[in-house]
Coordinates of C-alpha atoms in Angstrom, one line a residue:
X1 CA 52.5 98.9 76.7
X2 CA 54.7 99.4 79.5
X3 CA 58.4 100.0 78.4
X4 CA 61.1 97.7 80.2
X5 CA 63.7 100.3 82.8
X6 CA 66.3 98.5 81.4
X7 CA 67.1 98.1 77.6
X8 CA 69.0 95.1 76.2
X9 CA 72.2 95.5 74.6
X10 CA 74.1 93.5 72.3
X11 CA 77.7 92.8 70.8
X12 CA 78.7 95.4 69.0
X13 CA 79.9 92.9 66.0
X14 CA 78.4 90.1 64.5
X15 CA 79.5 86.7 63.7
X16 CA 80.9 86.0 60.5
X17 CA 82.7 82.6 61.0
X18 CA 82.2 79.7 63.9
X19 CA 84.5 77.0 65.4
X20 CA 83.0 73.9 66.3
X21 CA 83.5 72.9 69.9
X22 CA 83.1 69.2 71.7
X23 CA 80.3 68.6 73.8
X24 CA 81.7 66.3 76.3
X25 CA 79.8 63.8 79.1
X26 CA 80.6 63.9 83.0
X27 CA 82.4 60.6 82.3
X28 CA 84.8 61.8 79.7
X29 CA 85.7 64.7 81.9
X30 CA 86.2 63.0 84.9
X31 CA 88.9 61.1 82.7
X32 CA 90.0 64.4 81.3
X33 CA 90.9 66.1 84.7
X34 CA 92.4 63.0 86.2
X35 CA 94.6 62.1 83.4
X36 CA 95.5 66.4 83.8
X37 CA 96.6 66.0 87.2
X38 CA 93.6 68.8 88.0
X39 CA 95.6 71.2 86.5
X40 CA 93.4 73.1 84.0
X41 CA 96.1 74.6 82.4
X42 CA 97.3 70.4 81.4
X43 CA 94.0 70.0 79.9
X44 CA 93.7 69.3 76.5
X45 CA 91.7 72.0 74.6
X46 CA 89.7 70.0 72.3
X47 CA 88.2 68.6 75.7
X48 CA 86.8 71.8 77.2
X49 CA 83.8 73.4 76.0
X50 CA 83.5 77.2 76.9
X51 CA 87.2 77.8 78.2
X52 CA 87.9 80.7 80.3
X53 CA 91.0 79.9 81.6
X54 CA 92.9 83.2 80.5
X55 CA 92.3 86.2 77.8
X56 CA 96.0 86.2 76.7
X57 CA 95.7 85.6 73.0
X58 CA 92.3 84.0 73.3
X59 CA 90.3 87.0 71.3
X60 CA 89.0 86.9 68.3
X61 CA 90.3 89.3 65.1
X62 CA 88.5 91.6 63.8
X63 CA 87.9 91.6 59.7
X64 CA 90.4 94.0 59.5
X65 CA 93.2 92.7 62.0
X66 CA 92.9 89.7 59.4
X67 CA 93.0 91.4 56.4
X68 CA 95.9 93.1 57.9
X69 CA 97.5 90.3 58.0
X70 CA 97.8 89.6 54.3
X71 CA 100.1 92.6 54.4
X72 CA 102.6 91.0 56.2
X73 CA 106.2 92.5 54.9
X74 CA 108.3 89.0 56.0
X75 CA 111.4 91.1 55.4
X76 CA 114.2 90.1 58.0
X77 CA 115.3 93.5 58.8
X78 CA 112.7 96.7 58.7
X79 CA 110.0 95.2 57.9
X80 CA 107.6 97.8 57.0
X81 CA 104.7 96.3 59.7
X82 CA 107.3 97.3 62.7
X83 CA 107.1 100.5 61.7
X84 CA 103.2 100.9 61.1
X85 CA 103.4 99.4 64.6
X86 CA 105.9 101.9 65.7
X87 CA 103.4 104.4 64.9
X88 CA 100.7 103.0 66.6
X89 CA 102.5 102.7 70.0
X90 CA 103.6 106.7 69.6
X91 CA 99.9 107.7 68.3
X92 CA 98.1 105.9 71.3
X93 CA 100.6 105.6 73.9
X94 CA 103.1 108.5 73.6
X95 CA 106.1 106.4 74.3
X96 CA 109.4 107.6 72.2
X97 CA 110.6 103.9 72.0
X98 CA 109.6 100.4 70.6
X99 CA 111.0 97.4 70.9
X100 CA 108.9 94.1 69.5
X101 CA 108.8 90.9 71.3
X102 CA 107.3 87.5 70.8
X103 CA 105.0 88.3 74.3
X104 CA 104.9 90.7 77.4
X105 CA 107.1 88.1 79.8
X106 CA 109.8 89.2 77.3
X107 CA 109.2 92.4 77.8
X108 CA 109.5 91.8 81.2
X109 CA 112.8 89.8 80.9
X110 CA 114.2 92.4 79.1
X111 CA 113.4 95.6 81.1
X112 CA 114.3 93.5 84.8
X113 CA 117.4 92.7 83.2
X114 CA 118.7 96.0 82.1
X115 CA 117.2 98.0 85.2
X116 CA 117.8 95.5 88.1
X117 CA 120.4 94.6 89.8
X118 CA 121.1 92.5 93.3
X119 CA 119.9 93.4 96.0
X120 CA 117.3 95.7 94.7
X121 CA 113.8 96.2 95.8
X122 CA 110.8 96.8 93.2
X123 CA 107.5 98.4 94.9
X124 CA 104.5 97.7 92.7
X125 CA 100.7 97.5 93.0
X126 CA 100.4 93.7 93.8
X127 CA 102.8 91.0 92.3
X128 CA 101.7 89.4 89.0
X129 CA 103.3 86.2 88.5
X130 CA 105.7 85.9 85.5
X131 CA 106.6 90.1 86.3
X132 CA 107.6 89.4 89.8
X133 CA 110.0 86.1 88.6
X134 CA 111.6 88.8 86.1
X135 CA 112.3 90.7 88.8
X136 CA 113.5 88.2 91.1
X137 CA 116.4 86.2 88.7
X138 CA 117.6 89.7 88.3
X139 CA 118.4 89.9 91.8
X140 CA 115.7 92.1 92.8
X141 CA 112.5 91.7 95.4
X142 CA 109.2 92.6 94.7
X143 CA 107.4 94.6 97.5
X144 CA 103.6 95.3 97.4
X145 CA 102.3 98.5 97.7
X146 CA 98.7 98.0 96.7
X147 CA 96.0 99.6 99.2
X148 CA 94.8 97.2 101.7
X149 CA 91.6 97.0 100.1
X150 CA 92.4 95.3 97.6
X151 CA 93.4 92.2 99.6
X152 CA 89.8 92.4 100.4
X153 CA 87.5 90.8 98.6
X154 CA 84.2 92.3 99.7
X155 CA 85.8 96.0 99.9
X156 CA 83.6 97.9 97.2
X157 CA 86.3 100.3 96.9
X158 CA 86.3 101.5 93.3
X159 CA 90.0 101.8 92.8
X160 CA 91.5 99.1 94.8
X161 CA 94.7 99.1 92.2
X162 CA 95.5 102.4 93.9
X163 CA 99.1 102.5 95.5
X164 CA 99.1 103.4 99.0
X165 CA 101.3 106.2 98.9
X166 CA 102.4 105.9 102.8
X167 CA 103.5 102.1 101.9
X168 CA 105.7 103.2 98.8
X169 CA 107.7 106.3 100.8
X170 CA 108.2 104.4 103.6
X171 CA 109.7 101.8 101.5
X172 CA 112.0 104.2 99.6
X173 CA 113.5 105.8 103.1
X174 CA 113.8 102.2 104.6
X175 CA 115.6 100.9 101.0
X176 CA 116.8 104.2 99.9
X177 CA 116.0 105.7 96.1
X178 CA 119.4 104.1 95.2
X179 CA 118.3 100.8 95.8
X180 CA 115.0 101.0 93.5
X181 CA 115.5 100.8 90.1
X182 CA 111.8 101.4 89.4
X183 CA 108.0 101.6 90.4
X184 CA 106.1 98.7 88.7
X185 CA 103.0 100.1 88.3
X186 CA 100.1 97.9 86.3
X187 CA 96.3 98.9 85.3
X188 CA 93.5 97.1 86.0
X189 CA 95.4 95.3 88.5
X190 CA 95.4 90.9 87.6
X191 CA 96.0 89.3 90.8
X192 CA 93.3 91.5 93.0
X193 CA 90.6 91.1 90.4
X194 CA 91.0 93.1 87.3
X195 CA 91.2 96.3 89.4
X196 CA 91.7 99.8 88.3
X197 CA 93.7 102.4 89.7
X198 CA 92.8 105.6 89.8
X199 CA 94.3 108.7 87.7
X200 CA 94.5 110.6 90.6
X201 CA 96.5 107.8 92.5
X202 CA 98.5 107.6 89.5
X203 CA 99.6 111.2 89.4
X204 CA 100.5 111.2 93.4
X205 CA 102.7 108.1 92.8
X206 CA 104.2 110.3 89.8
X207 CA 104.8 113.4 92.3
X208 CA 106.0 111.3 94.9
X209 CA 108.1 109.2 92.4
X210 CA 109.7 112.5 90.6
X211 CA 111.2 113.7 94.1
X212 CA 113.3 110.8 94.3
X213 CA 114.2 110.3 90.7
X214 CA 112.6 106.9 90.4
X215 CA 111.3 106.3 87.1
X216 CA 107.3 104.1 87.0
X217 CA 107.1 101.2 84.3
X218 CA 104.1 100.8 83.7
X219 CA 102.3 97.0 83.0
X220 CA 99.8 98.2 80.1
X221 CA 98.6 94.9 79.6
X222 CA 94.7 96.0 80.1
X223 CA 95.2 99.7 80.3
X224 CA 92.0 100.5 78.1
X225 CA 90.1 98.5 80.6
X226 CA 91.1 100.9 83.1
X227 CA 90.4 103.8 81.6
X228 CA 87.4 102.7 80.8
X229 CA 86.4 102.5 84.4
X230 CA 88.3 105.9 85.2
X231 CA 85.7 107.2 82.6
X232 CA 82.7 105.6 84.6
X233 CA 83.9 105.8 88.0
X234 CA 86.4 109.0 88.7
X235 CA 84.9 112.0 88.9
X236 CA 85.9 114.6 86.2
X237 CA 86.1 112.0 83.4
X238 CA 82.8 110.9 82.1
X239 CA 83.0 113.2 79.4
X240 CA 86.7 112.2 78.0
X241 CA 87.3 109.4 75.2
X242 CA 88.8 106.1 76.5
X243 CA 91.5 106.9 74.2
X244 CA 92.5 110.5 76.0
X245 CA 92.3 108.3 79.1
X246 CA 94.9 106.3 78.1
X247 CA 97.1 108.4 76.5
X248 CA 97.1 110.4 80.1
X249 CA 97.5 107.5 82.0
X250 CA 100.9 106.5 79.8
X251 CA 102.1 109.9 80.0
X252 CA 102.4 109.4 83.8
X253 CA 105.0 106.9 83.2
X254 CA 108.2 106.4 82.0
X255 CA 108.0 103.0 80.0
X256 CA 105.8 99.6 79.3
X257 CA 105.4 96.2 78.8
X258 CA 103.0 94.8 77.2
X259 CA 101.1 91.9 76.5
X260 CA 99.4 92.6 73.5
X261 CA 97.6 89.2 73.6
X262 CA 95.2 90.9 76.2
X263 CA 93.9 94.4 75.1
X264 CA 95.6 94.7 71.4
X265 CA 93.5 91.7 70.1
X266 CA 95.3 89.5 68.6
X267 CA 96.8 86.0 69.7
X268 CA 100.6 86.4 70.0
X269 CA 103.1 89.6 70.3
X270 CA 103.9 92.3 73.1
X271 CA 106.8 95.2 73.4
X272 CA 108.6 97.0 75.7
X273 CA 108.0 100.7 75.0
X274 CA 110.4 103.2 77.2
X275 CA 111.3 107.4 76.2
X276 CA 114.7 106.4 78.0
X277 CA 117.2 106.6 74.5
X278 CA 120.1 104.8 77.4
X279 CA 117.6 101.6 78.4
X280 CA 116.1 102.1 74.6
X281 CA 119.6 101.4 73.0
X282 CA 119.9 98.7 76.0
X283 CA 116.7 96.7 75.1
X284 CA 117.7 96.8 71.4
X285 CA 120.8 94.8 71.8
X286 CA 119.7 92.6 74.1
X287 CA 116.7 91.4 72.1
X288 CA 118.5 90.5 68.8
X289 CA 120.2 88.2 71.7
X290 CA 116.6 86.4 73.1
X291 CA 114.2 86.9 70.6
X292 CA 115.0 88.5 67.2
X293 CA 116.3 91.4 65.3
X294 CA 114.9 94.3 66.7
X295 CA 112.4 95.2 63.7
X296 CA 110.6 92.3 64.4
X297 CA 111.6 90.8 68.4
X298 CA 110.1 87.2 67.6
X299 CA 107.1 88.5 65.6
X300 CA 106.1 87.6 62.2
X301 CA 105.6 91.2 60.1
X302 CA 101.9 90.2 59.6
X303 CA 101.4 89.6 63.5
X304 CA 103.2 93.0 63.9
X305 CA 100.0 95.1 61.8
X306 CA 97.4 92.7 63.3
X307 CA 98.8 94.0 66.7
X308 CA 98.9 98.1 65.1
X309 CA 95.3 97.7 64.1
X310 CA 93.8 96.0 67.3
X311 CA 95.8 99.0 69.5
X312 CA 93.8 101.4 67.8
X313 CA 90.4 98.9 68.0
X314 CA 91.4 98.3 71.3
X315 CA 90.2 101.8 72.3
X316 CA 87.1 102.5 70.5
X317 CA 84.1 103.1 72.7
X318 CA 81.8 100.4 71.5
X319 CA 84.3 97.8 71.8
X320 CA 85.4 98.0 75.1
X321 CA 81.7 98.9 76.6
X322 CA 80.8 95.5 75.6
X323 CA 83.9 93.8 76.6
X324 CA 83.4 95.0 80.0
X325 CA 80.0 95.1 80.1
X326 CA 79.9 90.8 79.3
X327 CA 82.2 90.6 82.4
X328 CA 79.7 92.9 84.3
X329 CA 76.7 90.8 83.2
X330 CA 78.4 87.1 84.4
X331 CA 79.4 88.9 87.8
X332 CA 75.9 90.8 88.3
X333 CA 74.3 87.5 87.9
X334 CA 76.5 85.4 90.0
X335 CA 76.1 88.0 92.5
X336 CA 72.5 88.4 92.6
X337 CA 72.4 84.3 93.4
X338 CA 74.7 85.1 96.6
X339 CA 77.7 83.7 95.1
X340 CA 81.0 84.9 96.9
X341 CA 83.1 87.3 94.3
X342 CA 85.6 89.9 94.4
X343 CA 83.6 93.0 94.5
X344 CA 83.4 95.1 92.4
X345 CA 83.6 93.6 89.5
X346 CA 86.6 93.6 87.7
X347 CA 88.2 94.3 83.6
X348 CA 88.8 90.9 82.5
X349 CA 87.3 88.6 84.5
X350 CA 84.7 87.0 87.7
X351 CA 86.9 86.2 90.0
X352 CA 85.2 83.3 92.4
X353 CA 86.5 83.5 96.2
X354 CA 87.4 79.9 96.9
X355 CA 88.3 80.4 100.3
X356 CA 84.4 81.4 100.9
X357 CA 82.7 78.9 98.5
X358 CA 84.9 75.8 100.0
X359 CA 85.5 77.4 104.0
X360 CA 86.1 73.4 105.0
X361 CA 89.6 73.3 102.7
X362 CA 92.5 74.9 104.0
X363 CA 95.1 76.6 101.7
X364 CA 97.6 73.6 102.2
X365 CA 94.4 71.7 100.2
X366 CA 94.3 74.2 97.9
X367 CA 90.7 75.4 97.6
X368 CA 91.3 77.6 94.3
X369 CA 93.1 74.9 92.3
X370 CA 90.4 72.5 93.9
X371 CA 87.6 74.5 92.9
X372 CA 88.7 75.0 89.3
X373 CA 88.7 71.4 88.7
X374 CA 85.1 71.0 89.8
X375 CA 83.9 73.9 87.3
X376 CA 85.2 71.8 85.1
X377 CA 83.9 68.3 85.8
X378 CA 80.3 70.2 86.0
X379 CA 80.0 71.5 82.3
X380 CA 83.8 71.7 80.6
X381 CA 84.0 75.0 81.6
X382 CA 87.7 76.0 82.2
X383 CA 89.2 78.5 84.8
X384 CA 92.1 79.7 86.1
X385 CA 93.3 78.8 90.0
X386 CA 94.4 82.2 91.7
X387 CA 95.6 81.3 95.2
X388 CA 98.4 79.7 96.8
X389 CA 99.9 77.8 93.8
X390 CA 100.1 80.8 92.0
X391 CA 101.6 82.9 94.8
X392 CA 104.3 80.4 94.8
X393 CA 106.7 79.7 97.8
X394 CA 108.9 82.2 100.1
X395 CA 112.6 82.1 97.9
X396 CA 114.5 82.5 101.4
X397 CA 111.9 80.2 103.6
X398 CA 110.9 77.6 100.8
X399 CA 107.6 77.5 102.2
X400 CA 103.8 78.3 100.5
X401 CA 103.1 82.1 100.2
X402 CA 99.8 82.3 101.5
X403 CA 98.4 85.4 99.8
X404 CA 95.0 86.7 101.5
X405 CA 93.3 86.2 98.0
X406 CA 92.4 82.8 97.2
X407 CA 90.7 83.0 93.4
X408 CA 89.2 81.2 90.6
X409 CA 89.6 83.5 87.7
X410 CA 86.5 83.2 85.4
X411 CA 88.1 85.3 82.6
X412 CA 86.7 86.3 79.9
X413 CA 88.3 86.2 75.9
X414 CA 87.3 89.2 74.1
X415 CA 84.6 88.9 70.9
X416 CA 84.8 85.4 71.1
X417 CA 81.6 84.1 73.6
X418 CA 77.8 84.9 73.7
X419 CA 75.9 86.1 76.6
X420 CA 74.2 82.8 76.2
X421 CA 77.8 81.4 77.3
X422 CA 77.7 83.7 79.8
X423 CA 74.3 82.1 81.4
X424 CA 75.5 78.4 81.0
X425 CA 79.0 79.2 83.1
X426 CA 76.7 81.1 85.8
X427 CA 74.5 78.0 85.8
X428 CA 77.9 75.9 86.2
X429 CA 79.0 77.5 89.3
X430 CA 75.5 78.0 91.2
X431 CA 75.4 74.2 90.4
X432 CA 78.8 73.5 92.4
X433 CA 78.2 76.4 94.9
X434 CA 74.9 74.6 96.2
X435 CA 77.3 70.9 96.0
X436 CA 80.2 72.9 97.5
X437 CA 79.7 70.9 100.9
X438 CA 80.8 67.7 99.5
X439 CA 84.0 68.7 97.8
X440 CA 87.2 66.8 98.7
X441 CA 90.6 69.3 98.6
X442 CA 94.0 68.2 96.6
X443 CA 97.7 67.6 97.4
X444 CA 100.4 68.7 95.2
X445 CA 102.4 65.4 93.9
X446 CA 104.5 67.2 91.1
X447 CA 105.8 71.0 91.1
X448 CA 107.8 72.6 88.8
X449 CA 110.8 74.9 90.0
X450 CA 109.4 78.2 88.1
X451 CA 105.5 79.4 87.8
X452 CA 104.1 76.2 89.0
X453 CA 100.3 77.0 88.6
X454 CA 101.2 76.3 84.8
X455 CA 102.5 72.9 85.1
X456 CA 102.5 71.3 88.9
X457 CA 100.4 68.0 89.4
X458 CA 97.9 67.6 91.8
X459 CA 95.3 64.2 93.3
X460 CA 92.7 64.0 95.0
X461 CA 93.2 64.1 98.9
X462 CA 91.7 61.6 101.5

């Protein structure tokens, strides 16, 4: 008998509960996506049928992160969850701090508010959307420092959320250190493809950040996913635990937002964690202003133990092997079938490059957004556009940002689909990859003032 090189793996959970999900025809989706202006994100869910539009809050709870929740304590005031959650944060992150909130954006607001004032400049590894608004209604800019490679899609580099250190000192002699309230610094990078950045990168920004007393916030969002790569991928670090990994990579920083709707498992809540007791005592007052009493920041007690239990599932080895190892399997596939991606594969999700699948549409036809749609009208399989809508427009110029990334994120919730769904959204692509010739770009007929990928209008163009 002649053994196979390669052994199968499978989930490392099994299923226990299922949802029901519609099966719908061409025709209804074609009436679906029209009367959604093709905005995937104005879809109705009950009309898609494997949705990968984003893993924020998407995942699926664990037995435990349930049972957890029957423990709630609903008190108003010191509720006995924040404080199991409090622990959790200091256990596996190392941050002195916590302060709850309904999401990360409020995280966000609450840190860009407190730090940032007019006329400030933020360097960071590659904008994220609702981070870089923060920054800018608080008067600052954004500047990127990300490595060139990581505008690259084909670049194989393995770390392309590195900083480039030569970007980020010229920037602070050009601005001055006075004029930079901090270093945004996320892992496992969104916009460039679910990108890690290195621990050695991380460390050199740290140096060069400690010369000029600039403090780093870190975006934590996916920060097990990158150090589960650092584990695979830097040298020196096959050997450590995911969870040392990220307890390093936090201790390079000097405070977080977080999303906990992405790595922490569960489907609402973030924080801002800092070790500053000034911006600390700051972010406590202002959030009993936008969100709630600072025990609880918008959160239910129950979602606040949900959240301390997946932080600590977040990390365990099993888990997040699969988790990456379901993207790894949809972007192998969709590679070994030629299919243009951003290489190499990233934490969350398959990011398609639109702007080689659909060369014919320029970015004023928006090829990602356009793209998107299709996936959708081929098998009710939902995406994300990660181009020029999302990039937004120039605040001084009013016109597009063109970024040199022009995506359709494929992402993927955690513990929640099969690699059997894996196969029929690689099937779903090829399908509109080999039709790609024949697609028709779209003009924008409604945008919103703020984040328009979320809510802007589009039709079909002539």
């Amino acid at each position: 008998m002649n053994t196979p090189k390669r052994r199968s793996w499978a989930e490392p959970y099994k299923i226990k509960m299922v949802e029901p999900v519609k099966m719908t025809t061409r025709k209804d989706r074609e009436k679906a996506i029209s009367e959604a202006g093709y905005n995937t994100f104005l879809l109705r869910s009950g009309d898609v049928y494997i949705d990968l539009l984003t893993d924020s809050g998407t995942s699926a709870m664990s037995d435990r992160q349930w049972a957890g929740m029957m423990l709630g304590d609903e008190a108003y005031a010191g509720s006995r969850n924040y404080y199991n959650l409090e622990d959790a944060v200091r256990q596996f992150y190392g941050y002195k701090y916590l302060v709850p909130t309904h999401q990360g954006r409020a995280a966000e607001h609450l840190i860009s508010k407190i730090m940032i004032s007019d006329g400030d400049v933020i360097p960071g590894n590659m904008y994220f959307t609702t981070t870089r608004l923060h920054q800018e209604l608080a008067g600052g800019t954004f500047a990127d420092v990300i490595i060139d490679e990581a505008h690259d899609p084909e670049n194989e580099h393995p770390f392309k959320g590195n900083v480039d250190l030569q970007k980020l000192e010229d920037l602070i002699k050009k601005h001055g250190p006075d004029r930079m309230p901090y270093v945004s610094i996320a892992t496992a990078v969104n916009m460039a493809g679910g990108q890690p950045i290195s621990l050695e990168n991380l460390q050199q920004v740290r140096e060069l950040t400690a010369e000029y007393d600039i403090p780093i916030i870190h975006d934590m969002t996916r920060v097990a996913e990158n150090a589960y790569f650092i584990k695979k991928k830097e040298p020196g670090y096959a050997d450590k635990s995911v969870a040392a990994i990220v307890r390093q990579i936090c201790d390079l920083t000097d405070g977080a937002t977080m999303s906990a709707k992405k790595d922490a498992l569960v489907n609402i809540g973030g924080f801002l964690a800092v070790n500053d007791r000034e911006v600390f005592e700051e972010a406590r007052n202002l959030v009993v202003v936008y969100e709630g009493l600072h025990t609880y920041g918008g959160l239910a007690g129950r979602d606040m133990e949900a959240m301390a239990l997946g932080i600590e599932e977040s990390v365990q080895e099993d888990h997040i092997r699969a988790r990456i190892g379901q993207v790894q399997y949809l972007g192998d596939k969709l590679i070994g079938w030629g299919i243009p991606v951003v290489r190499p594969i990233g934490s969350h999700g398959v990011f398609l490059d639109a702007r080689k699948i659909l060369p014919h549409l320029s970015q004023d036809q928006f090829p990602a957004q356009t793209l998107a749609a299709e996936l959708y009208l081929d098998a009710g399989v939902r995406a994300m556009e990660r181009g020029v809508v999302s990039a937004g427009r120039n605040t001084e110029t009013g016109e597009h940002n063109y970024p040199d990334l022009e995506l359709v994120r494929l992402t993927i919730p955690r513990r929640v689909y099969t690699q059997a769904h894996m196969d029929v959204v690689a099937e779903s692509v090829a399908e509109v990859f080999a039709n790609r010739e024949k697609i028709s770009g779209l003009n924008m007929i409604y945008e919103p003032k703020y984040l328009r990928f979320f809510q802007a209008r589009f039709e079909r163009a002539d």
